[in-house]
XYZ file of N, CA, C and O in Angstrom:
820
model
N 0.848 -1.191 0.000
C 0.000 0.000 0.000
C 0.888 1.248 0.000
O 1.972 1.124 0.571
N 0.578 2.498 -0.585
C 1.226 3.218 -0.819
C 0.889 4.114 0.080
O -0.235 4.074 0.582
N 2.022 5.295 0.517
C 1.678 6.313 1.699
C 0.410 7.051 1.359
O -0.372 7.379 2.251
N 0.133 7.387 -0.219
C -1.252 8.273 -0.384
C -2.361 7.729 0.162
O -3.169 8.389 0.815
N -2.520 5.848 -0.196
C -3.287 5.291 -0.150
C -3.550 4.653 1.315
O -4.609 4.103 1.618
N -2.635 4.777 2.033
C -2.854 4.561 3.258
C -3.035 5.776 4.289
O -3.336 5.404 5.423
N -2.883 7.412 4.075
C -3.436 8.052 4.592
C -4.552 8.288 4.169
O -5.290 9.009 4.842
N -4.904 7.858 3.184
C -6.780 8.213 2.760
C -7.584 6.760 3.593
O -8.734 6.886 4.013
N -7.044 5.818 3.704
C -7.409 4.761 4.433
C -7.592 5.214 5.726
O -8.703 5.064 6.234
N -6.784 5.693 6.289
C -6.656 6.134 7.500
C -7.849 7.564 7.462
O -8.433 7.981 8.462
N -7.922 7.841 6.774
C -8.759 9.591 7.308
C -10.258 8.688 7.140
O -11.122 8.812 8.008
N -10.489 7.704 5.845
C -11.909 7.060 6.175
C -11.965 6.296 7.516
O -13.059 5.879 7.897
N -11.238 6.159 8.001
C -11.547 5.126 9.135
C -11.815 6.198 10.004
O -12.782 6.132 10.763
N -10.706 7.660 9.972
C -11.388 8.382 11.504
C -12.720 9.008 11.034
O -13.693 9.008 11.789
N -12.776 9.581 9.701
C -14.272 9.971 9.590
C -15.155 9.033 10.019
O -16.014 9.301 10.859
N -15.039 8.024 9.556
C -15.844 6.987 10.003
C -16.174 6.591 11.634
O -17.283 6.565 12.167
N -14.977 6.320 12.190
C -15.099 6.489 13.920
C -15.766 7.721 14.505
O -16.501 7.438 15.452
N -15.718 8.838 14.240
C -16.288 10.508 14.231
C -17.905 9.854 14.141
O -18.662 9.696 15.098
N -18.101 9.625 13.118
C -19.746 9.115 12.490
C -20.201 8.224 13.468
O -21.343 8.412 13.889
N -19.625 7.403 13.866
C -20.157 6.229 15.235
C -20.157 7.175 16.455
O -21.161 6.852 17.089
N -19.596 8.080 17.035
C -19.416 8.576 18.056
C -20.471 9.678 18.174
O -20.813 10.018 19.307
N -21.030 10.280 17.079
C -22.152 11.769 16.322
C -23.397 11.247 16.828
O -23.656 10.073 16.560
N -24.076 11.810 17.401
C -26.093 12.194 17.360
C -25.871 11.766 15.501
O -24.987 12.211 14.770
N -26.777 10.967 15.190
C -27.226 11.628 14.362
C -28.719 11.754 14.096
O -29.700 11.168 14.554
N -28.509 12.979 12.956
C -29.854 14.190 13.456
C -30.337 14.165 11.680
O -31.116 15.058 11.346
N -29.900 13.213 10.642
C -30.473 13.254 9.504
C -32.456 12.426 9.765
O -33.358 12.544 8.936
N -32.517 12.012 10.518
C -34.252 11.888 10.614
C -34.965 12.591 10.484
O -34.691 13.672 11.004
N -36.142 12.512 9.839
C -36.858 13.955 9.819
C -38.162 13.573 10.832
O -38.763 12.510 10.679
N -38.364 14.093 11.393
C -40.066 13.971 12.005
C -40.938 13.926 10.597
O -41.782 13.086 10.283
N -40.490 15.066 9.849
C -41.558 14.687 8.832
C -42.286 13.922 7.756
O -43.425 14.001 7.295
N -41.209 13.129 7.505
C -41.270 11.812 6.428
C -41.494 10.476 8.052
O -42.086 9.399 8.122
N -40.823 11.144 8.917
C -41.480 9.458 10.023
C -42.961 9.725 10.305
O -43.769 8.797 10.356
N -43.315 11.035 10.493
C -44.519 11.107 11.056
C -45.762 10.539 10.186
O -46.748 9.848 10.439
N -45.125 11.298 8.805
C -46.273 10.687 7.752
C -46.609 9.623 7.460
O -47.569 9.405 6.721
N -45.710 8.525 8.107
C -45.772 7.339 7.686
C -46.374 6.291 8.936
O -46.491 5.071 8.822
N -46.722 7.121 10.162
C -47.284 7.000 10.897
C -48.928 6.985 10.656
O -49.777 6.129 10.904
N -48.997 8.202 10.110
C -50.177 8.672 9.851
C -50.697 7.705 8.475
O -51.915 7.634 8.311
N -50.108 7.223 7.834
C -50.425 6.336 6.620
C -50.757 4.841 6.912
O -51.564 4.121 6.325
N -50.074 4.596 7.787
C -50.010 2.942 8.998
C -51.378 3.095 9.241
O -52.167 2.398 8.603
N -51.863 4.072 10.241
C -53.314 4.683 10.205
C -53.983 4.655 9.206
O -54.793 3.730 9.160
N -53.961 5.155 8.587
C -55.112 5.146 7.688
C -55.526 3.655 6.609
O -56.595 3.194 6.208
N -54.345 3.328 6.461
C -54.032 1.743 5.790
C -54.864 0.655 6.597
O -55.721 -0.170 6.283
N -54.173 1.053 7.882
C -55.470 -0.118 8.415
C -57.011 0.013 8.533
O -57.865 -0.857 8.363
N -57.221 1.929 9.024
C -58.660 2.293 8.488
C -59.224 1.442 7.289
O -60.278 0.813 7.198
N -58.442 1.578 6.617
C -59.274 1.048 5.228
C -59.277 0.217 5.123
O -59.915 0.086 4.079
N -58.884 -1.152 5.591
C -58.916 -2.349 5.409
C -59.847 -2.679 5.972
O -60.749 -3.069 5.231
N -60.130 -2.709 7.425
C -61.175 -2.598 8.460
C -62.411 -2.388 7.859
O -63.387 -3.099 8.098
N -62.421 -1.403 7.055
C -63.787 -1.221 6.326
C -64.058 -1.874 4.856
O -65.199 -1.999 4.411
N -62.922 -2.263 4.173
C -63.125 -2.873 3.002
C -62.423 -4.307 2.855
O -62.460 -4.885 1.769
N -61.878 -4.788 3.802
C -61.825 -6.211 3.812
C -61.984 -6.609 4.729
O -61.387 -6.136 5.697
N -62.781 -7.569 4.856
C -64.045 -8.237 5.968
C -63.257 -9.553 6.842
O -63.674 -10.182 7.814
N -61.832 -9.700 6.006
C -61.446 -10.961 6.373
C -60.184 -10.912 5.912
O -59.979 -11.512 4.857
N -59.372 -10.409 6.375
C -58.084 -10.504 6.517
C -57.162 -11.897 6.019
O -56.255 -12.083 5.208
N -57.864 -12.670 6.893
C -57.351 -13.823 7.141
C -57.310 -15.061 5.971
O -56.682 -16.118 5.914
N -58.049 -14.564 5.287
C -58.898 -15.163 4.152
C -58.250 -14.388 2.924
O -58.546 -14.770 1.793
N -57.474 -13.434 3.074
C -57.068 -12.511 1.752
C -55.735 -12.150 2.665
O -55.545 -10.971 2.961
N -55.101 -12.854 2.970
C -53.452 -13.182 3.840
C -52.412 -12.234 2.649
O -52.021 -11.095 2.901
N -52.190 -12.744 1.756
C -51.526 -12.403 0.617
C -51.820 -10.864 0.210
O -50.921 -10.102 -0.146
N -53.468 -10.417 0.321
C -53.222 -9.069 -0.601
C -52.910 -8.523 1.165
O -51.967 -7.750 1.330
N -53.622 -8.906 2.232
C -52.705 -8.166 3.518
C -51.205 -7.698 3.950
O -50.774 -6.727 4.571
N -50.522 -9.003 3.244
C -48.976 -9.021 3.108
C -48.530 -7.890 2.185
O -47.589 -7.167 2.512
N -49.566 -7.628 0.383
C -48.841 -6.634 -0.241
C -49.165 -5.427 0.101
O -48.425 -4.538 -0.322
N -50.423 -5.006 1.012
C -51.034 -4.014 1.597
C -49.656 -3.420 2.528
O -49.505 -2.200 2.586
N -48.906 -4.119 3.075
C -48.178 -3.616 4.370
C -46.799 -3.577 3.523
O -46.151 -2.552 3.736
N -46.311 -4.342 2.749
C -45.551 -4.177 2.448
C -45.139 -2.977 1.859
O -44.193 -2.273 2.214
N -46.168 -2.738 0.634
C -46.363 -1.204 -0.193
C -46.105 0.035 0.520
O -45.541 1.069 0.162
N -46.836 -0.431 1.984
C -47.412 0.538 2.660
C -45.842 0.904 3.215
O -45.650 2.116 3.120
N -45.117 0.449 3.558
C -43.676 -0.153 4.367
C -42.767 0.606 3.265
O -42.297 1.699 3.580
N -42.518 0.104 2.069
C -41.884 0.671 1.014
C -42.262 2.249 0.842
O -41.416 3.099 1.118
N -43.290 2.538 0.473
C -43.690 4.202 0.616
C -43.213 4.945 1.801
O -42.877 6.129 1.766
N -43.201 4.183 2.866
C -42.573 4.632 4.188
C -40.771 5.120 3.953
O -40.303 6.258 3.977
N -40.199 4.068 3.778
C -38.872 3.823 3.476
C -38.454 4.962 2.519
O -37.609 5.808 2.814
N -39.179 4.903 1.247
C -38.649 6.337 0.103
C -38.881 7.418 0.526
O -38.153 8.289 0.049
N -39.926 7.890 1.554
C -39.843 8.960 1.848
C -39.495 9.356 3.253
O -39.838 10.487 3.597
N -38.861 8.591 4.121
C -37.962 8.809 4.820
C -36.086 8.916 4.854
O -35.207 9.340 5.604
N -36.229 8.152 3.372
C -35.316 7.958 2.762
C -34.245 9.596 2.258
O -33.150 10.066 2.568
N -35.248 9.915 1.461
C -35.586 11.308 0.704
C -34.637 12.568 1.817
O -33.495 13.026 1.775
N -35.805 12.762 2.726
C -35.561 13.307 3.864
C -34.269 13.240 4.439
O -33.669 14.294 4.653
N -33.787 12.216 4.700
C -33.128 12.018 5.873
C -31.839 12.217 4.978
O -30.896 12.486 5.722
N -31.490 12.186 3.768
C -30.887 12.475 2.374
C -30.364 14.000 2.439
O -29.221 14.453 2.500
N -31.520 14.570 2.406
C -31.760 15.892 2.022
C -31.286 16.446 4.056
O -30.182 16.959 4.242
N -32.075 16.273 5.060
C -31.171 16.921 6.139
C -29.674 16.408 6.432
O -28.753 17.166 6.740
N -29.560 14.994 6.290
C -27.693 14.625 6.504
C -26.868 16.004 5.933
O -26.126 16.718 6.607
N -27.222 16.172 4.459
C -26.118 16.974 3.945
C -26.538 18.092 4.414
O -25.689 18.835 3.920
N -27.208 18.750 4.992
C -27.261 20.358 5.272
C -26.939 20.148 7.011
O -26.384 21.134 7.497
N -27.189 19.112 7.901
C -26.792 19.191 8.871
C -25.446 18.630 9.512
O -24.795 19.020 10.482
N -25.236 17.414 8.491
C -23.940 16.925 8.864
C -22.856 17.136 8.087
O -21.808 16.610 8.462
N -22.852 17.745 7.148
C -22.111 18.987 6.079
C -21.490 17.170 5.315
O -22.059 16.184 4.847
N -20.087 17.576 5.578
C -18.801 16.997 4.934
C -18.923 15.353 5.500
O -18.174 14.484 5.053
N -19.895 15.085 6.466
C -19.605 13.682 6.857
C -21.325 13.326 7.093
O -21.865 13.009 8.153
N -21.785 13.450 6.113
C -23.470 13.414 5.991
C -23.339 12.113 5.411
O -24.215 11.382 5.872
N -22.027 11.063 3.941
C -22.160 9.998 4.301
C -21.957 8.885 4.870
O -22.345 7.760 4.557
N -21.136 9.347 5.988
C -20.881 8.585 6.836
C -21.486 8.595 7.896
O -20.949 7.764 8.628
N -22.388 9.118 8.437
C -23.642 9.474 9.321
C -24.856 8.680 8.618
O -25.611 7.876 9.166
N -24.860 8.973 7.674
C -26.435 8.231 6.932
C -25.632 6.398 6.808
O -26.329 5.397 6.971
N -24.368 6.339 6.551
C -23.771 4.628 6.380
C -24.128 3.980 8.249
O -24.537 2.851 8.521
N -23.863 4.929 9.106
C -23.855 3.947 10.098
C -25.043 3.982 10.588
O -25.387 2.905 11.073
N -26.174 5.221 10.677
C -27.285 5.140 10.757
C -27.771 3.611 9.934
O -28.351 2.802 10.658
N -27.611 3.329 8.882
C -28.291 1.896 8.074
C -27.632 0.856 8.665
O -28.032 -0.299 8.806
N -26.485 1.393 9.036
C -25.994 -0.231 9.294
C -26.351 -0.683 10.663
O -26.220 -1.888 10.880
N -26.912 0.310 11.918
C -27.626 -0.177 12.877
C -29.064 -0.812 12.484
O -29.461 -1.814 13.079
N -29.686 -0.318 11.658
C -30.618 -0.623 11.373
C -30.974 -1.819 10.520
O -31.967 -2.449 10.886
N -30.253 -2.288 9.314
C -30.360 -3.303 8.311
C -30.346 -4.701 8.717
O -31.152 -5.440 8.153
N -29.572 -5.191 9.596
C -29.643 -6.378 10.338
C -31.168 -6.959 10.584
O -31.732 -7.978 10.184
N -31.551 -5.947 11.354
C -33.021 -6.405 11.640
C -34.189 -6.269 10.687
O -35.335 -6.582 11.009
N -33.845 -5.777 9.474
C -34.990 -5.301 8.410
C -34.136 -6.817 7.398
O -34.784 -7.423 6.545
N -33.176 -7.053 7.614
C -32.948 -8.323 6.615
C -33.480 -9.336 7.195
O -33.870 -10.178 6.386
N -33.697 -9.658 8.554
C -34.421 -10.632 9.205
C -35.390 -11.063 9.158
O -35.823 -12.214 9.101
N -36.236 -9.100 9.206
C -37.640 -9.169 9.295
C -37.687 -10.191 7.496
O -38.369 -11.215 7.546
N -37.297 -10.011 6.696
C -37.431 -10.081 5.121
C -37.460 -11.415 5.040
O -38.272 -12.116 4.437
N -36.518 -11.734 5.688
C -36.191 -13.354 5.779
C -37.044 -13.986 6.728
O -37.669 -14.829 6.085
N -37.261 -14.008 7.460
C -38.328 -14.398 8.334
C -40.049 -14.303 8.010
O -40.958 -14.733 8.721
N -40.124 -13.761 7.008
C -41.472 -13.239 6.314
C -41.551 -14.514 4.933
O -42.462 -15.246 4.547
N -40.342 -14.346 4.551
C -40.595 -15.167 3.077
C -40.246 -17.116 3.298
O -40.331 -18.052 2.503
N -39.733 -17.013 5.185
C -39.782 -18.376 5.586
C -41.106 -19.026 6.289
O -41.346 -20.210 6.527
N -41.915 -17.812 6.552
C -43.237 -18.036 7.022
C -44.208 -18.176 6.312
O -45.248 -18.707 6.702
N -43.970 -17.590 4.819
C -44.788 -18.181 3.607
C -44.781 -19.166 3.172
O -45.777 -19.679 2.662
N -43.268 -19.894 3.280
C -42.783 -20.942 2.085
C -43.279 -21.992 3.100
O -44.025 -22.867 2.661
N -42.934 -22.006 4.472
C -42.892 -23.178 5.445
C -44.444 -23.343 6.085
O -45.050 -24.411 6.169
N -44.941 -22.012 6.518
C -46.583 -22.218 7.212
C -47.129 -21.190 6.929
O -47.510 -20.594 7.937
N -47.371 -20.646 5.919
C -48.477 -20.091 5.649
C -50.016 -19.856 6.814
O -50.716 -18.921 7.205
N -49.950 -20.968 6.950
C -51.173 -20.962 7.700
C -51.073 -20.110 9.222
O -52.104 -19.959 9.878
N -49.769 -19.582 9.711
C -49.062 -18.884 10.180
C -49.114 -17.682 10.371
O -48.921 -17.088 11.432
N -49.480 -17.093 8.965
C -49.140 -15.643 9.361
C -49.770 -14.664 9.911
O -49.671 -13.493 9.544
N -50.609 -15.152 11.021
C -51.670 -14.128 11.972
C -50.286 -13.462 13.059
O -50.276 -12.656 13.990
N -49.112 -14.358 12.295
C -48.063 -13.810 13.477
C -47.222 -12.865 13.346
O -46.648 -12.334 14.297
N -47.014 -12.464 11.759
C -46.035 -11.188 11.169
C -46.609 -10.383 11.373
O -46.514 -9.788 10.299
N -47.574 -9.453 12.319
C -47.651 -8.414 12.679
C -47.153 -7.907 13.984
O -46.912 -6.761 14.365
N -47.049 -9.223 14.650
C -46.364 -9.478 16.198
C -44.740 -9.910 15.904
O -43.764 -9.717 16.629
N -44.786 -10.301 15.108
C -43.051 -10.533 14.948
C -42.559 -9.317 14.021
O -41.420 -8.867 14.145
N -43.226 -8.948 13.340
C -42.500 -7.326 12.745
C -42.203 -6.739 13.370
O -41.124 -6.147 13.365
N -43.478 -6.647 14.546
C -42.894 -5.102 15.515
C -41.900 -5.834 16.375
O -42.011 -5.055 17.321
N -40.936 -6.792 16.841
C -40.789 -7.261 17.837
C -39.384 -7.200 17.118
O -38.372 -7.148 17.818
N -39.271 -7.206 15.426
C -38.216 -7.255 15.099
C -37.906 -5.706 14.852
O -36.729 -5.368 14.729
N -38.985 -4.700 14.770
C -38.822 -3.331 14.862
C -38.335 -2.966 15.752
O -37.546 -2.047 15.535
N -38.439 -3.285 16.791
C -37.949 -2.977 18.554
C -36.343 -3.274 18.525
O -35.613 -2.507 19.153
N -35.922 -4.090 17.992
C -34.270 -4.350 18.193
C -33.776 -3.691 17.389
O -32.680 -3.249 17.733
N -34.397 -3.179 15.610
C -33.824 -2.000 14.992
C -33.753 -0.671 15.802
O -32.821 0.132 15.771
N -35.109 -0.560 16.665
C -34.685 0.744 17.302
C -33.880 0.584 18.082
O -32.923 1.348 17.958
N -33.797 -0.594 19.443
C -32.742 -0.483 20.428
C -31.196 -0.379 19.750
O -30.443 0.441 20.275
N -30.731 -1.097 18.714
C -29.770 -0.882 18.310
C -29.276 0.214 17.675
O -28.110 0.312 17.292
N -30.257 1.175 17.529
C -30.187 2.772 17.138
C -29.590 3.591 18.271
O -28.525 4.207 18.229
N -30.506 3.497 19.370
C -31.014 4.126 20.457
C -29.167 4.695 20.484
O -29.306 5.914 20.576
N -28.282 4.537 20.466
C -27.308 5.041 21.229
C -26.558 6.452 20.394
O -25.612 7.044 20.916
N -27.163 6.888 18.978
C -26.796 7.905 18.563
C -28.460 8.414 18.205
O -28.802 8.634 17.043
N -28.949 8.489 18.804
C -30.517 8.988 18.850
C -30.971 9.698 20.260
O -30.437 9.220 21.261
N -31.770 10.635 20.434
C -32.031 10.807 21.842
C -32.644 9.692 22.665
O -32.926 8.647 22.078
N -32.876 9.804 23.949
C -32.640 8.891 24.650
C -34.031 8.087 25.159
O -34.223 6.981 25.664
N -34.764 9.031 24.831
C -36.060 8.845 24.676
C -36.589 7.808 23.592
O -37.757 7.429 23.675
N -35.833 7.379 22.663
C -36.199 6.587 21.893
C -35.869 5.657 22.461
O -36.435 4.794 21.790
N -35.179 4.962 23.495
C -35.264 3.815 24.052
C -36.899 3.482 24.253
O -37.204 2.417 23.718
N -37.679 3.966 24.716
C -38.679 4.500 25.122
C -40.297 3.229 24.121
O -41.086 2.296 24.273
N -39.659 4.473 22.996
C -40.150 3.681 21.648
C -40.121 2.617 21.018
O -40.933 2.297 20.150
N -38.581 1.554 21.635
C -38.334 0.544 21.432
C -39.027 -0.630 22.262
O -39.424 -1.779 22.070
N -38.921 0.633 23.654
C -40.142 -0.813 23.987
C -41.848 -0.383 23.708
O -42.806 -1.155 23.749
N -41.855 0.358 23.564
C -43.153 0.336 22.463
C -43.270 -0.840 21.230
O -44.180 -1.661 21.117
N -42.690 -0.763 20.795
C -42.567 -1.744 19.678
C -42.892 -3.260 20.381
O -43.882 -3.991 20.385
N -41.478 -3.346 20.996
C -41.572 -4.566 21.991
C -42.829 -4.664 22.911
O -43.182 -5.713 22.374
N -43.384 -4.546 23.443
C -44.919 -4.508 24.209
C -45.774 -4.499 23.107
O -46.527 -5.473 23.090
N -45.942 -3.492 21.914
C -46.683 -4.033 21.105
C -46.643 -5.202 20.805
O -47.546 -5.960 21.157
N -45.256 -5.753 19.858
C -45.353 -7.357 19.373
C -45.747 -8.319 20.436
O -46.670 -9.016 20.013
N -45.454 -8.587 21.486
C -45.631 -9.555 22.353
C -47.568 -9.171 22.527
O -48.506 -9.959 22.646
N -47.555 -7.975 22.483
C -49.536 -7.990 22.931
C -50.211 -8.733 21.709
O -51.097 -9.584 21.788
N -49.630 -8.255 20.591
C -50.415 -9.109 19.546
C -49.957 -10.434 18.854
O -50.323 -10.837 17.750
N -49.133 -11.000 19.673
C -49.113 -12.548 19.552
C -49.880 -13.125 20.001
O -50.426 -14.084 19.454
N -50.253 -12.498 21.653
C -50.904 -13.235 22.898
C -52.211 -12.910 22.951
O -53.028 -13.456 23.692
N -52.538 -11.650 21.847
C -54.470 -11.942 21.688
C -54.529 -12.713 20.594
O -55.526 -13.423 20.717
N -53.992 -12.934 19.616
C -54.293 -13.004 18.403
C -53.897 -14.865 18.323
O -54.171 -15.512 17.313
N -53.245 -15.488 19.534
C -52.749 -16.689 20.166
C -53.881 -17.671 20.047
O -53.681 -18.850 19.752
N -54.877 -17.252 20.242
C -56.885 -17.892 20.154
C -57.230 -18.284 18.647
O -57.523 -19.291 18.002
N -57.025 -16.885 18.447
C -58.201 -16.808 16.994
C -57.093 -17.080 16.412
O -57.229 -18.220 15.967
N -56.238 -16.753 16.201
C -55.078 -17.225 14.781
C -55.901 -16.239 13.865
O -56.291 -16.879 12.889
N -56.193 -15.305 13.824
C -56.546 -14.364 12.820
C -55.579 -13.050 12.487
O -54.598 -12.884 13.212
N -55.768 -12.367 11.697
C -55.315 -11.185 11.236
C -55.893 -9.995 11.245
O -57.048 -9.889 10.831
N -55.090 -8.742 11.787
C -56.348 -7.779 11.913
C -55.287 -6.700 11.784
O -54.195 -6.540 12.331
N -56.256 -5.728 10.504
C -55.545 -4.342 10.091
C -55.057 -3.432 11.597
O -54.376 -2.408 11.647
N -55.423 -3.897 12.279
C -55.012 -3.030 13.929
C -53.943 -3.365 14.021
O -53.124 -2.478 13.783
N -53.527 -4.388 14.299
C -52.227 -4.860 14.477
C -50.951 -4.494 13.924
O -49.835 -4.951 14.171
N -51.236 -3.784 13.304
C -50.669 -3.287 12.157
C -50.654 -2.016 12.212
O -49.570 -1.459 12.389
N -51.603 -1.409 12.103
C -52.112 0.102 12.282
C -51.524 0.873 13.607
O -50.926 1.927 13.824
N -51.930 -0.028 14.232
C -52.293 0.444 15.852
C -50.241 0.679 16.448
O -49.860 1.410 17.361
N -49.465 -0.095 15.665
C -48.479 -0.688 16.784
C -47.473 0.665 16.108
O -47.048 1.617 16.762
N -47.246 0.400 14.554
C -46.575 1.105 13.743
C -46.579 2.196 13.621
O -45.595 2.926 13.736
N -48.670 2.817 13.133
C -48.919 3.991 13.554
C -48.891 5.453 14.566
O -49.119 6.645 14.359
N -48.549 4.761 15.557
C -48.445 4.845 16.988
C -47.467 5.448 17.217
O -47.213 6.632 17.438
N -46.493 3.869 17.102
C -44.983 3.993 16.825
C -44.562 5.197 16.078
O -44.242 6.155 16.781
N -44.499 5.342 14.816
C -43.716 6.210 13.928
C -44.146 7.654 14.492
O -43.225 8.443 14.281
N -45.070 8.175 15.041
C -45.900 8.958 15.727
C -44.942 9.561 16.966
O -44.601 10.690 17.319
N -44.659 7.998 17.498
C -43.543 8.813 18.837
C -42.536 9.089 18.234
O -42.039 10.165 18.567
N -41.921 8.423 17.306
C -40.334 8.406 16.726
C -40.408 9.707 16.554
O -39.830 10.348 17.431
N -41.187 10.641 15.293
C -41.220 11.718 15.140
C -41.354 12.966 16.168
O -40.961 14.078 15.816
N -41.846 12.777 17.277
C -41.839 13.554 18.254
C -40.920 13.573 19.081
O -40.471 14.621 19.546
N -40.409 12.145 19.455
C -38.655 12.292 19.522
C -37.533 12.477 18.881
O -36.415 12.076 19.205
N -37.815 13.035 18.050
C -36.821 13.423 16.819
C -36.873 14.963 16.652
O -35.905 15.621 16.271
N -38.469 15.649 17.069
C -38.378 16.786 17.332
C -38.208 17.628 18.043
O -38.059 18.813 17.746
N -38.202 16.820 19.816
C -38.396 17.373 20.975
C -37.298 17.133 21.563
O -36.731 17.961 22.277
N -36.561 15.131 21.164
C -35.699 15.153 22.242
C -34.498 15.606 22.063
O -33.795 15.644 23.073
N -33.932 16.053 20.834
C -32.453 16.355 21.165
C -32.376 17.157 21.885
O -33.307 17.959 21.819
N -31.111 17.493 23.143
C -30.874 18.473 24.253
C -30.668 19.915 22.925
O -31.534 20.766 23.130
N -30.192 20.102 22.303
C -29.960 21.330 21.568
C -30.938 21.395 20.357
O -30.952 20.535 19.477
N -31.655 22.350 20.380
C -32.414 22.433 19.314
C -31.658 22.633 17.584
O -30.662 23.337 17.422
N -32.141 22.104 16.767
C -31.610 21.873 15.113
C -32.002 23.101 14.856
O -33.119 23.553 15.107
N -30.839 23.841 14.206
C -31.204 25.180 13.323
C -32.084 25.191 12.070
O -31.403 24.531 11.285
N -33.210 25.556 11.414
C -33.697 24.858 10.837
C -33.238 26.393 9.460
O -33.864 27.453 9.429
N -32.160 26.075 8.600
C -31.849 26.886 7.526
C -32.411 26.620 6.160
O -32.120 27.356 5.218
């Protein structure tokens, strides 16, 4: 390795260590909140236009998923657009370790979804209780460059999933609440801890 190439090695690694050690503050309340508010309304509408969940498993699965993906691009967007105006020169290395706390548990959730189709189907009154339960360890594993209050939220998540295993444990059914209720909720606090809790308020330029 050559001296150029090993002090540029070296300056990514401390930017990079800098980025693990940073708040970071690329989240927006406003792309989480909306997607709160969409969790909501998604299950509104199901509630009223599909009578049986349980019985239409599959378009429920692409209902949340869609719903999940629309979430993702426009938090995506956001959190894009504040990194570089708030974290200037190291916005991608703030947005890299932000994902990489997070991706572990969203590859799980993925994998764990497409092993519950292939293997028991007959099963899946339970991916609304195991999503959030796998949502809860994406947030705890956040929680330490986030305010502190989002611990908070993680066990939100966590108390959600475990509540809707253990009603839903009987009927083995599916219900747009479960869904609505845990996520909606959820993304709801995230955003309000994203706006309230940092100790220093974000300049908003």
């Amino acid at each position: 390795m050559t001296d150029l190439s090993q002090a540029l090695a070296e300056i990514s690694a401390i930017r990079a260590q800098v980025a693990l050690g940073t708040q970071f503050r690329g989240y927006g309340p406003a792309s989480i909140g909306a997607s709160g508010v969409l969790a909501l309304a998604v299950a509104t509408v199901q509630v009223w236009f599909v009578k049986d969940p349980g019985a239409n498993a599959p378009l429920f699965l692409a209902v949340w998923v869609a719903t999940a993906a629309v979430s993702v691009a426009l938090a995506a967007v956001e959190t894009m657009a504040r990194s570089r105006r708030v974290h200037s020169g190291f916005a991608a290395e703030m947005v890299q370790s932000a994902v990489e706390q997070f991706l572990p548990s969203t590859i799980v959730g993925v994998l764990l979804t497409g092993a519950l189709l292939l293997a028991a189907p007959a099963e899946m009154w339970m991916l609304p209780g195991l999503w959030a339960l796998i949502f809860s360890l994406g947030v705890f594993a956040s929680c330490r460059f986030l305010p502190r209050q989002m611990f908070g939220v993680g066990l939100w998540y966590l108390g959600c999933g475990l509540t809707c295993l253990l009603i839903e444990g009987g009927s083995r059914t599916l219900s747009p609440w479960e869904m609505g209720i845990p996520f909606g909720c959820g993304q709801l606090l995230v955003a309000a801890v994203l706006r309230y809790g940092f100790e220093e308020p974000l300049e908003e330029r």
